[in-house]
Coordinates of C-alpha atoms in Angstrom, one line a residue:
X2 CA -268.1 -45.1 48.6
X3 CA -265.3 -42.5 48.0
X4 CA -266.9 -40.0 49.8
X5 CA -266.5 -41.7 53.1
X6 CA -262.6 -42.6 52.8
X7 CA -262.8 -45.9 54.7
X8 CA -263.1 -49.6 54.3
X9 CA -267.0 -50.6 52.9
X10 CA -267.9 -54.0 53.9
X11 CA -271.4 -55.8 53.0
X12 CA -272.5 -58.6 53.0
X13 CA -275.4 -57.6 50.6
X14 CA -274.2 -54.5 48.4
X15 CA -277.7 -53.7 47.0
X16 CA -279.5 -53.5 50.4
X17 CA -277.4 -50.7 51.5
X18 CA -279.2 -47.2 50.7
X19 CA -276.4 -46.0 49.2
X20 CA -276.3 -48.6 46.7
X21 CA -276.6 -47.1 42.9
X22 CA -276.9 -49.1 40.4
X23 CA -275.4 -48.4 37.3
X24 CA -276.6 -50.9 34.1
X25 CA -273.2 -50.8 32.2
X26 CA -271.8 -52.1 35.1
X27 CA -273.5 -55.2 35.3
X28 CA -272.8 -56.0 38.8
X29 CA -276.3 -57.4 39.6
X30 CA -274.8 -60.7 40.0
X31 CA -272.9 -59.6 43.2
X32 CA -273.7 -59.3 46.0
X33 CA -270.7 -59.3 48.8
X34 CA -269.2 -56.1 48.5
X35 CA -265.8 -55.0 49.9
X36 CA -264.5 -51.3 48.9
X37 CA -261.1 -49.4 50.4
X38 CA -260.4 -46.0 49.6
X39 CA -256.5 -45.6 48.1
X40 CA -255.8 -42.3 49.6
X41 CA -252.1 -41.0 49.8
X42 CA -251.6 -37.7 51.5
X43 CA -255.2 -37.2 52.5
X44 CA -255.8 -37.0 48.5
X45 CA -258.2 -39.7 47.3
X46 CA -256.7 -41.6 44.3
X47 CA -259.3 -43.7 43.7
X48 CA -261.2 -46.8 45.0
X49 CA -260.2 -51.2 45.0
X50 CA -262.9 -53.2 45.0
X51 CA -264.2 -56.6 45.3
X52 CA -267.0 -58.4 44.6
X53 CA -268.7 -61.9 45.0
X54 CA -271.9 -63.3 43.8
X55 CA -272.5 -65.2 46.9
X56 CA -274.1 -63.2 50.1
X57 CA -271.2 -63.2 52.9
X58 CA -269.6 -60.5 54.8
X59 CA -265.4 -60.2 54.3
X60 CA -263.9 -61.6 57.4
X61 CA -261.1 -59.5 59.1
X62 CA -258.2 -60.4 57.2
X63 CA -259.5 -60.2 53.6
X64 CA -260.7 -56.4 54.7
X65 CA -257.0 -55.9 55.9
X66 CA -254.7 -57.4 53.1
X67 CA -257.2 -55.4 50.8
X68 CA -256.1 -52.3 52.9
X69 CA -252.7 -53.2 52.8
X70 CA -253.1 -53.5 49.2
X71 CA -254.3 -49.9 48.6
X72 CA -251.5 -48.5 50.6
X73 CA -249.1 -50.1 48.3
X74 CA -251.3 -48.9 45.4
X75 CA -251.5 -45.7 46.7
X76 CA -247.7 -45.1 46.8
X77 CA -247.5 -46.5 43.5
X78 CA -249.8 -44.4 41.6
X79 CA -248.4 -41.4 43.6
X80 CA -244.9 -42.1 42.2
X81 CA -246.8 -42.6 38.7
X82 CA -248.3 -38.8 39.0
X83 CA -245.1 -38.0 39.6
X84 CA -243.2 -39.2 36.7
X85 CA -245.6 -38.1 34.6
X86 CA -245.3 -34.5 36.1
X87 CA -241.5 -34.1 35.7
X88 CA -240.7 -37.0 33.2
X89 CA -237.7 -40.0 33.9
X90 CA -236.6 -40.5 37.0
X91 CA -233.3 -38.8 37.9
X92 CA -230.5 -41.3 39.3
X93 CA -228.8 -40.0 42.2
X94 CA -227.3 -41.9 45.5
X95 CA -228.9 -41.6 48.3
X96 CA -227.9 -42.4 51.9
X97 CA -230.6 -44.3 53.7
X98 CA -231.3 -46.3 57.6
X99 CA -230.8 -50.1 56.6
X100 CA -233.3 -52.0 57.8
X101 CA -230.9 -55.1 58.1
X102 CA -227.2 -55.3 57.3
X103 CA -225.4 -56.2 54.1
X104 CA -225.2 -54.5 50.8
X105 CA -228.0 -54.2 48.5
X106 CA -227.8 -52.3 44.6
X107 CA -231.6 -51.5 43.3
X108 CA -233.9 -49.6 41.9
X109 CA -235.5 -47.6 44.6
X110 CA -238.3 -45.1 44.4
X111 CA -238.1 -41.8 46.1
X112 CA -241.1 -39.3 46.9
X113 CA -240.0 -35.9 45.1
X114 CA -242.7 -33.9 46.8
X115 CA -241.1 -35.0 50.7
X116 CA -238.2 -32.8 51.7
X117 CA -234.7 -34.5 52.4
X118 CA -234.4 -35.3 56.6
X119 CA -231.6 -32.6 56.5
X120 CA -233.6 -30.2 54.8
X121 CA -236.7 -30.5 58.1
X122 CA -236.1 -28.1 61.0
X123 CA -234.9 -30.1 63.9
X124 CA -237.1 -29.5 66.8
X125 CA -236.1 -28.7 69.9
X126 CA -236.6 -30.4 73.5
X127 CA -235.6 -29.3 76.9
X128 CA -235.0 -32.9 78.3
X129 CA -233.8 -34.8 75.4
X130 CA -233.0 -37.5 77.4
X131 CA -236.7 -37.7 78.3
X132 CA -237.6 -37.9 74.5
X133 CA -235.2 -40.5 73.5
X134 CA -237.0 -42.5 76.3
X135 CA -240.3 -41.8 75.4
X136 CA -239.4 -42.7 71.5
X137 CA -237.9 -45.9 72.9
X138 CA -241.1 -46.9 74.5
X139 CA -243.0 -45.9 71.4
X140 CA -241.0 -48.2 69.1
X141 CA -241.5 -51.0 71.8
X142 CA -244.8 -50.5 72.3
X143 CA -245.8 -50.8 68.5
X144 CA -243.5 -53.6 68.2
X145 CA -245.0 -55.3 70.7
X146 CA -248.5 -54.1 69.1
X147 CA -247.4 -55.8 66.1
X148 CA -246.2 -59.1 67.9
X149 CA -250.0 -59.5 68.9
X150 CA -251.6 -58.5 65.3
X151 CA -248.6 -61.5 64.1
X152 CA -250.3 -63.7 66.8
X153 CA -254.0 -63.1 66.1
X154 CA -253.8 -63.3 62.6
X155 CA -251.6 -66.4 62.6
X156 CA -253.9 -68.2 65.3
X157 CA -257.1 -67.4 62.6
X158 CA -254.5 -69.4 60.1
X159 CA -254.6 -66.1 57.9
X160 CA -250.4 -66.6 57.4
X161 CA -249.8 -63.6 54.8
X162 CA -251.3 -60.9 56.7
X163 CA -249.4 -62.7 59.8
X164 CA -246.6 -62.3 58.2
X165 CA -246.8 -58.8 57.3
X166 CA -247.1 -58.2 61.1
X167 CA -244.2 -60.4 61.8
X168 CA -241.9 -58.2 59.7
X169 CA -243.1 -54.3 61.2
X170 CA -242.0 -56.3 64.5
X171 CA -239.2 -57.7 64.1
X172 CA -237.9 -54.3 61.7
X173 CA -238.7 -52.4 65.3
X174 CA -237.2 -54.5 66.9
X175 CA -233.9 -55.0 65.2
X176 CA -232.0 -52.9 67.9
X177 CA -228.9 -51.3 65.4
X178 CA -232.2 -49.9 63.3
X179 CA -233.6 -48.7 66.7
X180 CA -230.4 -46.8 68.0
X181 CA -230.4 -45.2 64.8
X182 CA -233.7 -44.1 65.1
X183 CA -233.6 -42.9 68.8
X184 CA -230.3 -41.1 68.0
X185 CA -231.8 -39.3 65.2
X186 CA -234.4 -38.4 67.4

C-alpha cells in the first residue's frame, strides 16, 4: 500500500492480489478496506487506515476527510521529527498574512526546514501587471473550484467535508487577504 502513495479503496481487501496477510494482525474479520498514504514533502511517513467487517466500498467523502486527515497528520508528525531533531521549540514573533482581521495570541507551529519569504529570491517578470492578473484569476478560479466541492459535498449531506470546502473559499475570497497575496506577487 505504501509503495503506491495514493488513496486504496476496496470493497473486499482480501480479493485484491496484493493483499498479504499477516496472522498477528488479525484482520481476517475485515473486509472493507480504505488506506491513504501520509506523505509530507514527497517523503512517506507512514500509512492511516481503516477497516470494516462488512463488504462495502468507502463512498467519496469518507475517502476525502480520510485524506484530509493524513495531511493534517502529516504536518504533525513532520513538526514532531523536527522537535525531536533540534529539541524545544524556540519562541520568536513572527509576522504573518491574517487570514481575517482582529488580534489573536497562540501557539503556532512553524516549519524549520522552509526558508523565511524574505529569504526566497524574488523572481522576475517582464509584464508584472500581466502576472498580478493571471494570479488574480488563479485565486478566483480555485475559489470558485472550491464553491462547487462546498456544493457537491453539501448536496450528498456530507456537511464536514462541505465545510472544509466552504472555508478554502471563502479564505480566497476574503479580498484584503487577496490584495495581499497579489501584491506580494
Amino acid at each position: 500500500m505504501a509503495g503506491w502513495r495514493k488513496p486504496i479503496n476496496l470493497a473486499d481487501a482480501q480479493k485484491h492480489p496484493s493483499f498479504k496477510y499477516i496472522p498477528s494482525v488479525k484482520e481476517e474479520r475485515f473486509r472493507a478496506f480504505l488506506g491513504v498514504p501520509i506523505i509530507q514533502r514527497r517523503q512517506l511517513l507512514g500509512v492511516l487506515v481503516v477497516q470494516q467487517r462488512e463488504l462495502r466500498q468507502y463512498d467519496e467523502s469518507e475517502e476525502s476527510f480520510l485524506v484530509t486527515l493524513a495531511t493534517q497528520m502529516a504536518a504533525i508528525l513532520s513538526q514532531s521529527q523536527l522537535t525531536a531533531l533540534f529539541g524545544q521549540y524556540r519562541q520568536t514573533r513572527i509576522r504573518a498574512l491574517p487570514a481575517a482581521p482582529g488580534v489573536a495570541i497562540a501557539e503556532g507551529w512553524q516549519d524549520a526546514t522552509l526558508p523565511l519569504m524574505e529569504q526566497v529570491y524574488q523572481a522576475s517578470t517582464l509584464d508584472p501587471a500581466l502576472e498580478r492578473e493571471r494570479l488574480t484569476g488563479a485565486l478566483e478560479e480555485a475559489a470558485n473550484e472550491f464553491r462547487r466541492y462546498s456544493k457537491r459535498f453539501a448536496a450528498g449531506a456530507q456537511k464536514e467535508t462541505a465545510a472544509i470546502f466552504d472555508l478554502y473559499s471563502h479564505l480566497l475570497s476574503d479580498t484584503r487577504l487577496r490584495r495581499e497575496l497579489v501584491c506580494r506577487g
